[in-house]
mmCIF file of C-alpha atoms in Angstrom:
data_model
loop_
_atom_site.group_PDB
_atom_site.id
_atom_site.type_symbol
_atom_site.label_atom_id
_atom_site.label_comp_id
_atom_site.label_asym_id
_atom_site.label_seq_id
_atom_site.Cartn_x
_atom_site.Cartn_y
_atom_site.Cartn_z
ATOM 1 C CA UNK A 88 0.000 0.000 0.000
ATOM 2 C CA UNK A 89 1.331 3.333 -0.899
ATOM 3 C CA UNK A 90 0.594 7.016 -1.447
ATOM 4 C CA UNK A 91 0.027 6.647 -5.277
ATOM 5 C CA UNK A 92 -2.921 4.352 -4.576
ATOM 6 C CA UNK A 93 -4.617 6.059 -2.142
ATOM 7 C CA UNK A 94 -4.416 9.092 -4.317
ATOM 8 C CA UNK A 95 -5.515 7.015 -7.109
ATOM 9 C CA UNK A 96 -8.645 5.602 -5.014
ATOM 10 C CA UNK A 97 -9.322 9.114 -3.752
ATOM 11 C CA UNK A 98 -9.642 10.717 -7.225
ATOM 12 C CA UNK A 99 -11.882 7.457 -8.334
ATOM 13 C CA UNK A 100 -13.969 7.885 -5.116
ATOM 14 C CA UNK A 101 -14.725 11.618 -5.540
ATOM 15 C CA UNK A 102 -15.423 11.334 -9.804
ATOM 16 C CA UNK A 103 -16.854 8.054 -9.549
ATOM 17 C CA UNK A 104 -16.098 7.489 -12.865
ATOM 18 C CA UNK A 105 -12.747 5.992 -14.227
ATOM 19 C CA UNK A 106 -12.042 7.662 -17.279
ATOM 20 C CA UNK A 107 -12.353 11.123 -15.570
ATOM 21 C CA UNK A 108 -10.362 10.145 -12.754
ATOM 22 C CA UNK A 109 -7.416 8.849 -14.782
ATOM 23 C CA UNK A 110 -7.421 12.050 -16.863
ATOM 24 C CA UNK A 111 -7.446 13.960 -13.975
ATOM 25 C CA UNK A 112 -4.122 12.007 -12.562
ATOM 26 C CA UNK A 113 -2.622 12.081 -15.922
ATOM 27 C CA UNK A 114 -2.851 8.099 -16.192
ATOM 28 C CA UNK A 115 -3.742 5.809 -18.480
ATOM 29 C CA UNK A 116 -6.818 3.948 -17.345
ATOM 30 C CA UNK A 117 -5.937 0.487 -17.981
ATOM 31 C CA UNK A 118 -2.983 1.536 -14.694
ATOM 32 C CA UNK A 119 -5.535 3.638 -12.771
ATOM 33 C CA UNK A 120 -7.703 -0.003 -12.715
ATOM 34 C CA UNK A 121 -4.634 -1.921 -11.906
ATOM 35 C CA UNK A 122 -3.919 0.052 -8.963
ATOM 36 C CA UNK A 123 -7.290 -0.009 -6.966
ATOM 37 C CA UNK A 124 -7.075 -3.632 -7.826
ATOM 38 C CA UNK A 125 -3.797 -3.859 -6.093
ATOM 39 C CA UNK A 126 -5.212 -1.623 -3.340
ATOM 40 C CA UNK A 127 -8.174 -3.629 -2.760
ATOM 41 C CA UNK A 128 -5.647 -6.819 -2.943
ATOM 42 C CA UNK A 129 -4.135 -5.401 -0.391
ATOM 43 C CA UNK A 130 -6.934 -4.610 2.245
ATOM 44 C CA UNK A 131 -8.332 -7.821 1.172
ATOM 45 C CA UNK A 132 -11.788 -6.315 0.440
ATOM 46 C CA UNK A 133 -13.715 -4.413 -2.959
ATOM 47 C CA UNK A 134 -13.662 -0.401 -2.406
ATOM 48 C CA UNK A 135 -15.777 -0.163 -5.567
ATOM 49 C CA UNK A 136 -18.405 -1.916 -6.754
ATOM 50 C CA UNK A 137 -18.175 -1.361 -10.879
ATOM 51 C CA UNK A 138 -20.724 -1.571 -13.032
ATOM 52 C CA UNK A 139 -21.117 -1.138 -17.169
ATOM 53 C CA UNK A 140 -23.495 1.978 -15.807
ATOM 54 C CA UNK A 141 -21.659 3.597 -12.817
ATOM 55 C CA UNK A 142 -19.362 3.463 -9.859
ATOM 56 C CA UNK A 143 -19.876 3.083 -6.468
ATOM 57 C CA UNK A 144 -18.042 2.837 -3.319
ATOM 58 C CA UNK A 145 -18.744 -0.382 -1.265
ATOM 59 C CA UNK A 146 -19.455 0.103 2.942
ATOM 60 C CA UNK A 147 -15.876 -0.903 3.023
ATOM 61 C CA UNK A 148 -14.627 1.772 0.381
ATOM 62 C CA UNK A 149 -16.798 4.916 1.791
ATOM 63 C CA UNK A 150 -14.858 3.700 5.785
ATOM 64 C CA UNK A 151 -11.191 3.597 3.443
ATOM 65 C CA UNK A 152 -12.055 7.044 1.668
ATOM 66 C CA UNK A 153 -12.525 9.016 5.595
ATOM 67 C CA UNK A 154 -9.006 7.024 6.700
ATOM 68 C CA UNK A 155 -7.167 8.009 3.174
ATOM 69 C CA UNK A 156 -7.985 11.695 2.938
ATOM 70 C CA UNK A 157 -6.750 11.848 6.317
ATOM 71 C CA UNK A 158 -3.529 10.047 5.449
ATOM 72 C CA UNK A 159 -3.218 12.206 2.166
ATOM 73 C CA UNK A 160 -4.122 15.688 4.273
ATOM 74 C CA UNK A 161 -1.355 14.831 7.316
ATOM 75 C CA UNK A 162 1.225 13.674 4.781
ATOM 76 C CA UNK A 163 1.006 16.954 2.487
ATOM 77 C CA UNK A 164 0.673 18.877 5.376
ATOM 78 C CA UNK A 165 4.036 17.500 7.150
ATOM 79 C CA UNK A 166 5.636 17.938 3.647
ATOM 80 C CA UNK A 167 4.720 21.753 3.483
ATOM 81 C CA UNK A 168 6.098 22.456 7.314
ATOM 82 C CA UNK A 169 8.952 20.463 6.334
ATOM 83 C CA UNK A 170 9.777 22.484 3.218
ATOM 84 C CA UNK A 171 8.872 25.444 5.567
ATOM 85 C CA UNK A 172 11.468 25.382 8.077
ATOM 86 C CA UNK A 173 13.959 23.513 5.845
ATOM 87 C CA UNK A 174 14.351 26.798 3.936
ATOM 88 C CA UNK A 175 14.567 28.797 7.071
ATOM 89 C CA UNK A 176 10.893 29.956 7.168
ATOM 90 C CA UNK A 177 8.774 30.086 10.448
ATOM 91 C CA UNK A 178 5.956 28.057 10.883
ATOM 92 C CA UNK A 179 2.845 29.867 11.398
ATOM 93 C CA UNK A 180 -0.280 29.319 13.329
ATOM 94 C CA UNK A 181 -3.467 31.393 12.040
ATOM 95 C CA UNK A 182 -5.520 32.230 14.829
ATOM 96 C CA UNK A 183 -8.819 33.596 13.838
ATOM 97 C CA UNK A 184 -11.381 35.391 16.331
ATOM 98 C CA UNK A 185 -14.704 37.779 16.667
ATOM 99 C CA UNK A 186 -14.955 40.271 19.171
ATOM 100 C CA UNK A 187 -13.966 39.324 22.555
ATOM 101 C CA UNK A 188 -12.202 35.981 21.699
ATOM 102 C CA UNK A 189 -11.683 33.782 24.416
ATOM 103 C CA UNK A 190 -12.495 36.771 26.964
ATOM 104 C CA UNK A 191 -10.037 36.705 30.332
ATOM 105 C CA UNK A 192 -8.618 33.191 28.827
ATOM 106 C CA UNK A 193 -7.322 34.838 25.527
ATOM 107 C CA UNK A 194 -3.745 35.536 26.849
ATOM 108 C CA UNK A 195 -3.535 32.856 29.309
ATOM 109 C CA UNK A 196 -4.052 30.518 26.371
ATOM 110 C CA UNK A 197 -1.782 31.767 23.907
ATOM 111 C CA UNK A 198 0.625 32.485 26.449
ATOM 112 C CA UNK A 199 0.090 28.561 27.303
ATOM 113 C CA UNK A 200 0.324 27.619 23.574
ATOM 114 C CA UNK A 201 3.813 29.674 22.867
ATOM 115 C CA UNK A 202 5.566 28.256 25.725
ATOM 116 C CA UNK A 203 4.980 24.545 23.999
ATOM 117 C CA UNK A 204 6.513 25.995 20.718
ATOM 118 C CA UNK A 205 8.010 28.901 21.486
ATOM 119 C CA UNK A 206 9.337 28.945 17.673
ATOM 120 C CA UNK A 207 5.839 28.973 15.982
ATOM 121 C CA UNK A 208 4.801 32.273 15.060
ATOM 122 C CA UNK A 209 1.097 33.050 15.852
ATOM 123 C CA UNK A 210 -0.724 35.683 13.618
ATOM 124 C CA UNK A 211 -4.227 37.125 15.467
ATOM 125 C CA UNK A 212 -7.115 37.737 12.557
ATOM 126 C CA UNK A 213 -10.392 39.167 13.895
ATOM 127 C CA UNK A 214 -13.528 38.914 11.865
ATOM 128 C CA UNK A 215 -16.935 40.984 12.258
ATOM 129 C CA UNK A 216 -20.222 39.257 12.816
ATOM 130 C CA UNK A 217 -20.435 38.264 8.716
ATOM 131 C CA UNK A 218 -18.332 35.102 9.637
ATOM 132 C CA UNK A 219 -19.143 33.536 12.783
ATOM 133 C CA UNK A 220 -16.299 30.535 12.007
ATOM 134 C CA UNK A 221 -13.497 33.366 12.384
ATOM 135 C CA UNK A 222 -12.315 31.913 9.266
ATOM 136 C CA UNK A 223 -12.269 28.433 9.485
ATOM 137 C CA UNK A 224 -15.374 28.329 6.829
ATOM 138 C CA UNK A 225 -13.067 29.836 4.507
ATOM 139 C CA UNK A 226 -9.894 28.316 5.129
ATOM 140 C CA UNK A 227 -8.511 31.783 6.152
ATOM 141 C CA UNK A 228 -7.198 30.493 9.723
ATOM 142 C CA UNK A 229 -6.287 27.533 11.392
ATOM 143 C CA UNK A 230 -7.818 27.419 14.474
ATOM 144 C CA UNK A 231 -9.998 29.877 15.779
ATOM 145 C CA UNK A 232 -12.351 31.219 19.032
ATOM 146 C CA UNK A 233 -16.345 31.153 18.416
ATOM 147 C CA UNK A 234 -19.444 31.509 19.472
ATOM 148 C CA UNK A 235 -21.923 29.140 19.606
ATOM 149 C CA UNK A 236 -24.928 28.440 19.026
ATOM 150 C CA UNK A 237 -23.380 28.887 15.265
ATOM 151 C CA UNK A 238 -23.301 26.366 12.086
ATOM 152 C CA UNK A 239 -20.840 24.064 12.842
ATOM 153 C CA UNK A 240 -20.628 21.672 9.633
ATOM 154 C CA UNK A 241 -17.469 20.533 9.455
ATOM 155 C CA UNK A 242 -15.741 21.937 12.457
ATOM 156 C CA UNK A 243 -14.946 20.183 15.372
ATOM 157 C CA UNK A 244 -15.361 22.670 18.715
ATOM 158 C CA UNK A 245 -13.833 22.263 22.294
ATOM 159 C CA UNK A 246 -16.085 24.246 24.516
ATOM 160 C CA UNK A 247 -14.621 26.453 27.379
ATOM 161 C CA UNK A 248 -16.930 28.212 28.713
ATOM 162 C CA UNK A 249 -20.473 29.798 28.326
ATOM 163 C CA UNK A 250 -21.563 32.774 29.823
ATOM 164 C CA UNK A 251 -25.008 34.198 30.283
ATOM 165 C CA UNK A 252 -26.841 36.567 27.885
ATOM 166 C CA UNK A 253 -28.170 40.335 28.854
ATOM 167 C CA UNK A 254 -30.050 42.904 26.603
ATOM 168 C CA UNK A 255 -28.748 45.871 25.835
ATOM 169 C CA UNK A 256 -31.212 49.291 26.014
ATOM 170 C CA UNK A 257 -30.666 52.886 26.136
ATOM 171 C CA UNK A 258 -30.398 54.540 29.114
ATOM 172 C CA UNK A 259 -33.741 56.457 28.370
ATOM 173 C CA UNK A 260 -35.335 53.247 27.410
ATOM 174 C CA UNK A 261 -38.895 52.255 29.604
ATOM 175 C CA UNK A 262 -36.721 49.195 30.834
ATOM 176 C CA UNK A 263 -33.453 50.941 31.214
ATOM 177 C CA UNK A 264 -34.684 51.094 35.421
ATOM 178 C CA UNK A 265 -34.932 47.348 35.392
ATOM 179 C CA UNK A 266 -32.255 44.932 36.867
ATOM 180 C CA UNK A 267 -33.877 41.588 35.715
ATOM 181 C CA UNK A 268 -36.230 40.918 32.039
ATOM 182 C CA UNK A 269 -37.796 38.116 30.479
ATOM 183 C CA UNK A 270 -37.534 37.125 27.397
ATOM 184 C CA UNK A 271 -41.652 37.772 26.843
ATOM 185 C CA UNK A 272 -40.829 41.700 27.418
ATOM 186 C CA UNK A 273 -38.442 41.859 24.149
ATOM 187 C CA UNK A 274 -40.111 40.235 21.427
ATOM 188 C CA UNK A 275 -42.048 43.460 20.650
ATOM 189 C CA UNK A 276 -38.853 45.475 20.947
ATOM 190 C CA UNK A 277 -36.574 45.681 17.441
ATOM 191 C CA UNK A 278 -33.497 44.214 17.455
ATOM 192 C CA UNK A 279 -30.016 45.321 16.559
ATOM 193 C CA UNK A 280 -28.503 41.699 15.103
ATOM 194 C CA UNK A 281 -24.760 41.128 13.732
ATOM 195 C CA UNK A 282 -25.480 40.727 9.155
ATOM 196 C CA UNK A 283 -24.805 37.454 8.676
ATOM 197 C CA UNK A 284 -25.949 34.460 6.609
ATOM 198 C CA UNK A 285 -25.221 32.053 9.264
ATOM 199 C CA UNK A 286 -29.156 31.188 10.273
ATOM 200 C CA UNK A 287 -28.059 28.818 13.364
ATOM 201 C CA UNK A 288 -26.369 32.395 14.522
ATOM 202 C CA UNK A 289 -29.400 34.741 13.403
ATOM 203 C CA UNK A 290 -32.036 32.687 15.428
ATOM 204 C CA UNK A 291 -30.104 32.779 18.583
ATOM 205 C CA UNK A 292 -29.506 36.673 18.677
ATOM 206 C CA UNK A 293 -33.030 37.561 17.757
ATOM 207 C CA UNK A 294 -34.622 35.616 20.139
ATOM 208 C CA UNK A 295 -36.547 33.576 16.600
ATOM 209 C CA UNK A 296 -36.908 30.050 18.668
ATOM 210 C CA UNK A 297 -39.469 32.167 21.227
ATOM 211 C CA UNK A 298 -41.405 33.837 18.535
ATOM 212 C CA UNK A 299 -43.861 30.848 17.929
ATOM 213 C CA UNK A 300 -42.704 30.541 14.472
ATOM 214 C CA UNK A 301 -43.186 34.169 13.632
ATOM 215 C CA UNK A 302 -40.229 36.126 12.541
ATOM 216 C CA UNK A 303 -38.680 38.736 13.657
ATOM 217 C CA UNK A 304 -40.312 41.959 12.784
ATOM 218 C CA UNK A 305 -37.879 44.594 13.071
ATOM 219 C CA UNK A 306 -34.197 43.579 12.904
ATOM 220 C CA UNK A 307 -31.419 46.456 12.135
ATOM 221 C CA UNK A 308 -28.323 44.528 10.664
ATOM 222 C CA UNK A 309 -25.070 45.928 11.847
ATOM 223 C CA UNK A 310 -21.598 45.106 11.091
ATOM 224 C CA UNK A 311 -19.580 45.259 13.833
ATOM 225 C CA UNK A 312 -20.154 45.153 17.970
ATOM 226 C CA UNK A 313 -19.361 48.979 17.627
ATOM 227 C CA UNK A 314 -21.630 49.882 15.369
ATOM 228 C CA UNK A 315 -24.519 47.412 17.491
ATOM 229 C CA UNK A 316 -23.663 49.228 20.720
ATOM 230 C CA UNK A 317 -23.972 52.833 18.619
ATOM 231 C CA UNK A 318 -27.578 51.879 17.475
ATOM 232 C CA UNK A 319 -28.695 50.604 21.018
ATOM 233 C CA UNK A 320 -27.234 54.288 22.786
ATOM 234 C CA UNK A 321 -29.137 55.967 20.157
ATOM 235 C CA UNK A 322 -32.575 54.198 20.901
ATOM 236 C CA UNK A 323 -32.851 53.079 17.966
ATOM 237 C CA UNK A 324 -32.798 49.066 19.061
ATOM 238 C CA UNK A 325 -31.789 46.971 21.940
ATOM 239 C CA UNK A 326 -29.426 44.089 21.309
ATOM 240 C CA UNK A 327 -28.890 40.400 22.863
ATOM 241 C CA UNK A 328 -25.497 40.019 23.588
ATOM 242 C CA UNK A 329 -22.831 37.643 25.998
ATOM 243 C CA UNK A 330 -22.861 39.505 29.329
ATOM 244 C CA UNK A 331 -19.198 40.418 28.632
ATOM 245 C CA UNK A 332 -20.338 43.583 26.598
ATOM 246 C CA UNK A 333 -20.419 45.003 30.106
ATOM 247 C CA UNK A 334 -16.616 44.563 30.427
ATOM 248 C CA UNK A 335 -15.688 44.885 26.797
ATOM 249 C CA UNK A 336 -18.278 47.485 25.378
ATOM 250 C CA UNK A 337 -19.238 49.499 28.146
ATOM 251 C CA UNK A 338 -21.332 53.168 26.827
ATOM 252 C CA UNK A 339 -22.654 55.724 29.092
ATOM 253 C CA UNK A 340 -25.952 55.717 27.114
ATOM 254 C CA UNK A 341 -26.300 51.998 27.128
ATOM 255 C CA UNK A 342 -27.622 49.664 30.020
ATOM 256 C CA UNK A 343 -26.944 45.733 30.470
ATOM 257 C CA UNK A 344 -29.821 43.817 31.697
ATOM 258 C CA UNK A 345 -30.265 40.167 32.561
ATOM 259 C CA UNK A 346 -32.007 38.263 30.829
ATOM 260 C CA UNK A 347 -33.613 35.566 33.387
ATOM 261 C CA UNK A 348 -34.994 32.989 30.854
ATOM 262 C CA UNK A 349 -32.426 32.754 27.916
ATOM 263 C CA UNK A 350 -29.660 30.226 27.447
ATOM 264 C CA UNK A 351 -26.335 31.295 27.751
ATOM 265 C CA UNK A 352 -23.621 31.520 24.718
ATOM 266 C CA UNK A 353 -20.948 29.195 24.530
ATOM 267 C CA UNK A 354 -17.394 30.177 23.866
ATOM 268 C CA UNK A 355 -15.138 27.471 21.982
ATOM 269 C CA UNK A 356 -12.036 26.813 20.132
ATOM 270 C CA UNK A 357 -12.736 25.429 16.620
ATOM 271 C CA UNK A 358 -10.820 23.785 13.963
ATOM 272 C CA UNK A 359 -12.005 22.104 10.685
ATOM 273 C CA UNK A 360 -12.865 18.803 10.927
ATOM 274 C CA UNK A 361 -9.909 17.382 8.187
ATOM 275 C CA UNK A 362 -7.922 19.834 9.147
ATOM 276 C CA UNK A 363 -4.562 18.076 10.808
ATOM 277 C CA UNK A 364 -2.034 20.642 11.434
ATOM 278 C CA UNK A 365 0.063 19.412 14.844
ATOM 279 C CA UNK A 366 -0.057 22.746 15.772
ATOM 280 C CA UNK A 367 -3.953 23.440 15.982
ATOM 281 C CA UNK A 368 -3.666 19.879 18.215
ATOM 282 C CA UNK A 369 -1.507 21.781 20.405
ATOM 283 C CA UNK A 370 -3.625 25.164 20.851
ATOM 284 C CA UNK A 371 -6.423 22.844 21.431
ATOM 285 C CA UNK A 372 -4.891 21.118 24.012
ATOM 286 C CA UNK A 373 -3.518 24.454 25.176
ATOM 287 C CA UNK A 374 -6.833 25.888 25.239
ATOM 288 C CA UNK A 375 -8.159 23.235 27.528
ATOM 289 C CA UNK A 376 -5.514 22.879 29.877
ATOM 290 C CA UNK A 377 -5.873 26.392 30.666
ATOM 291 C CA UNK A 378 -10.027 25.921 30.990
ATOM 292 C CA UNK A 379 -9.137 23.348 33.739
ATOM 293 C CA UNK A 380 -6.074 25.403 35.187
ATOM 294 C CA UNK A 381 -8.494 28.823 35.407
ATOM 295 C CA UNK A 382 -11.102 27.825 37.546
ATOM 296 C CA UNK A 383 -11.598 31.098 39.083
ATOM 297 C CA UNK A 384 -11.455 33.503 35.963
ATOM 298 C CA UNK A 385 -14.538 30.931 34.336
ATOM 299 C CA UNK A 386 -16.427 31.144 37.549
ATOM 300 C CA UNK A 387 -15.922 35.127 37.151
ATOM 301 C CA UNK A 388 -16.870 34.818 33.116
ATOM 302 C CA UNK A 389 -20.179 32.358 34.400
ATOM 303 C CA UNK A 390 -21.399 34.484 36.986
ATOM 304 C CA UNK A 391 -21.235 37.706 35.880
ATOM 305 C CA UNK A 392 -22.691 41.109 37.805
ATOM 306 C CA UNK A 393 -26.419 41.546 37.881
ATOM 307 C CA UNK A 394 -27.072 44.689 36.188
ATOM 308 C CA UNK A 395 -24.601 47.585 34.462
#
């Protein structure tokens, strides 16, 4: 078994069609068909069931396809790091992020990660509310800090804390005197929500699963946790948002309120699921060792002040 027949078997898997797959490997396909034979020789099993119609992948063959894309992706990957630092380059970790990251853990776990590799270079991309995967959707970072509930196809998340969820109002707002709300006094109230297509995202933040079905009325798409903290001091909306805002985007026109009936947001470090960089295993494991190391700063982050 080598690398030239689980390529081969890859390519066949993903045309499912022979011809196509051989011109796409620059092979002839009388030695594309000799090598899944060999390949299936070897396992001792058929990968592909063939017919005069169409091709298939057997039970056995869709299993083989998850294990040999994994194979292919850590192989190519170790080949590009090696090349890397062969020629002198740094490696690089891509560290993607929306506002807040990993609140008080952020520099406890980065400090955690660079003293495991104190020779990887780490470069910090933030991303507004259009891309709740910080990247990861687009293959723009390697690892990253999220929010959830989000859409999570293909990622795999670590969670490390959630935190509970306040509205935001104006200070001249009929609710702006309250220390406590339910979720039943906001669903008349428009809504100041991050633009993004991410629905999983949208339905959280607008309160959509408690409208019976109905949506939303009166959203105002912003773009940024600036510009949503703007629109709330001018009246113009209140906003649902991680009771950190009160720490990280505190306005003299703007009051925090608990919310007593609304699940809290989750804060997690993500990764795609095929991807296999070493180094995102390492942040990940970096990440969690400080979650159980910081007892005291999550309990802080969990149980946040009352009112502000």
């Amino acid at each position: 078994m080598n690398l030239r027949r689980l390529r081969s078997f890859v390519t066949v898997a993903e045309e499912l069609h022979f011809t196509r797959a051989a011109a796409k490997l620059f092979v002839a396909q009388q030695s594309l068909s000799k090598q899944i034979a060999q390949l299936e020789a070897d396992l001792g099993t058929p990968l592909l069931q063939r017919t005069s119609r169409k091709v298939e992948l057997t039970p056995a063959g869709e299993v083989f396809l998850v294990a040999a894309r994994e194979a292919l992706a850590r192989f190519d990957q170790g080949v590009t790091e090696a090349r890397r630092i062969g020629q002198g380059q740094q490696a690089t970790l891509r560290v993607g992020f929306i506002v807040g990251a990993a609140l008080e853990l952020t520099t406890h776990i980065l400090s955690e990660f660079t003293n495991r590799h104190p020779g990887v270079r780490v470069e910090l991309h933030e991303f507004d509310f259009s891309d709740p995967t910080a990247g990861l959707a687009g293959a723009t970072t390697d690892v990253a800090f999220i929010r959830l509930p989000s859409t999570t196809h293909g990622l795999v998340t670590t969670s490390l804390f959630t935190e509970p969820c306040v509205v935001g109002v104006s200070a001249a707002h009929p609710l702006g005197t309250r220390d406590r709300v339910r979720v039943e006094d906001l669903l008349d109230e428009p809504i100041a929500i991050g633009r993004t297509d991410d629905t999983v995202w949208r339905h959280f933040w607008s309160l959509a699963n408690h409208r019976g079905g109905q949506r939303a009325q009166n959203l105002i798409e912003t773009h940024s946790q600036s510009e949503e903290v703007e629109v709330v001091a001018a009246g113009m909306a209140c906003n649902i948002t991680p009771a950190a805002a009160r720490r990280y985007s505190p306005h003299p026109g703007v009051r925090f309120i608990t919310i007593d009936d609304y699940p809290g947001s989750t804060v997690a470090v993500a990764h795609r699921s095929n991807q296999l960089n070493p180094l995102v295993t390492t942040f990940v494991d970096a990440a969690k060792a400080v979650r159980d190391r910081e007892s005291r700063i999550i309990q802080t982050i969990q149980c946040a002040p009352e009112f502000g």
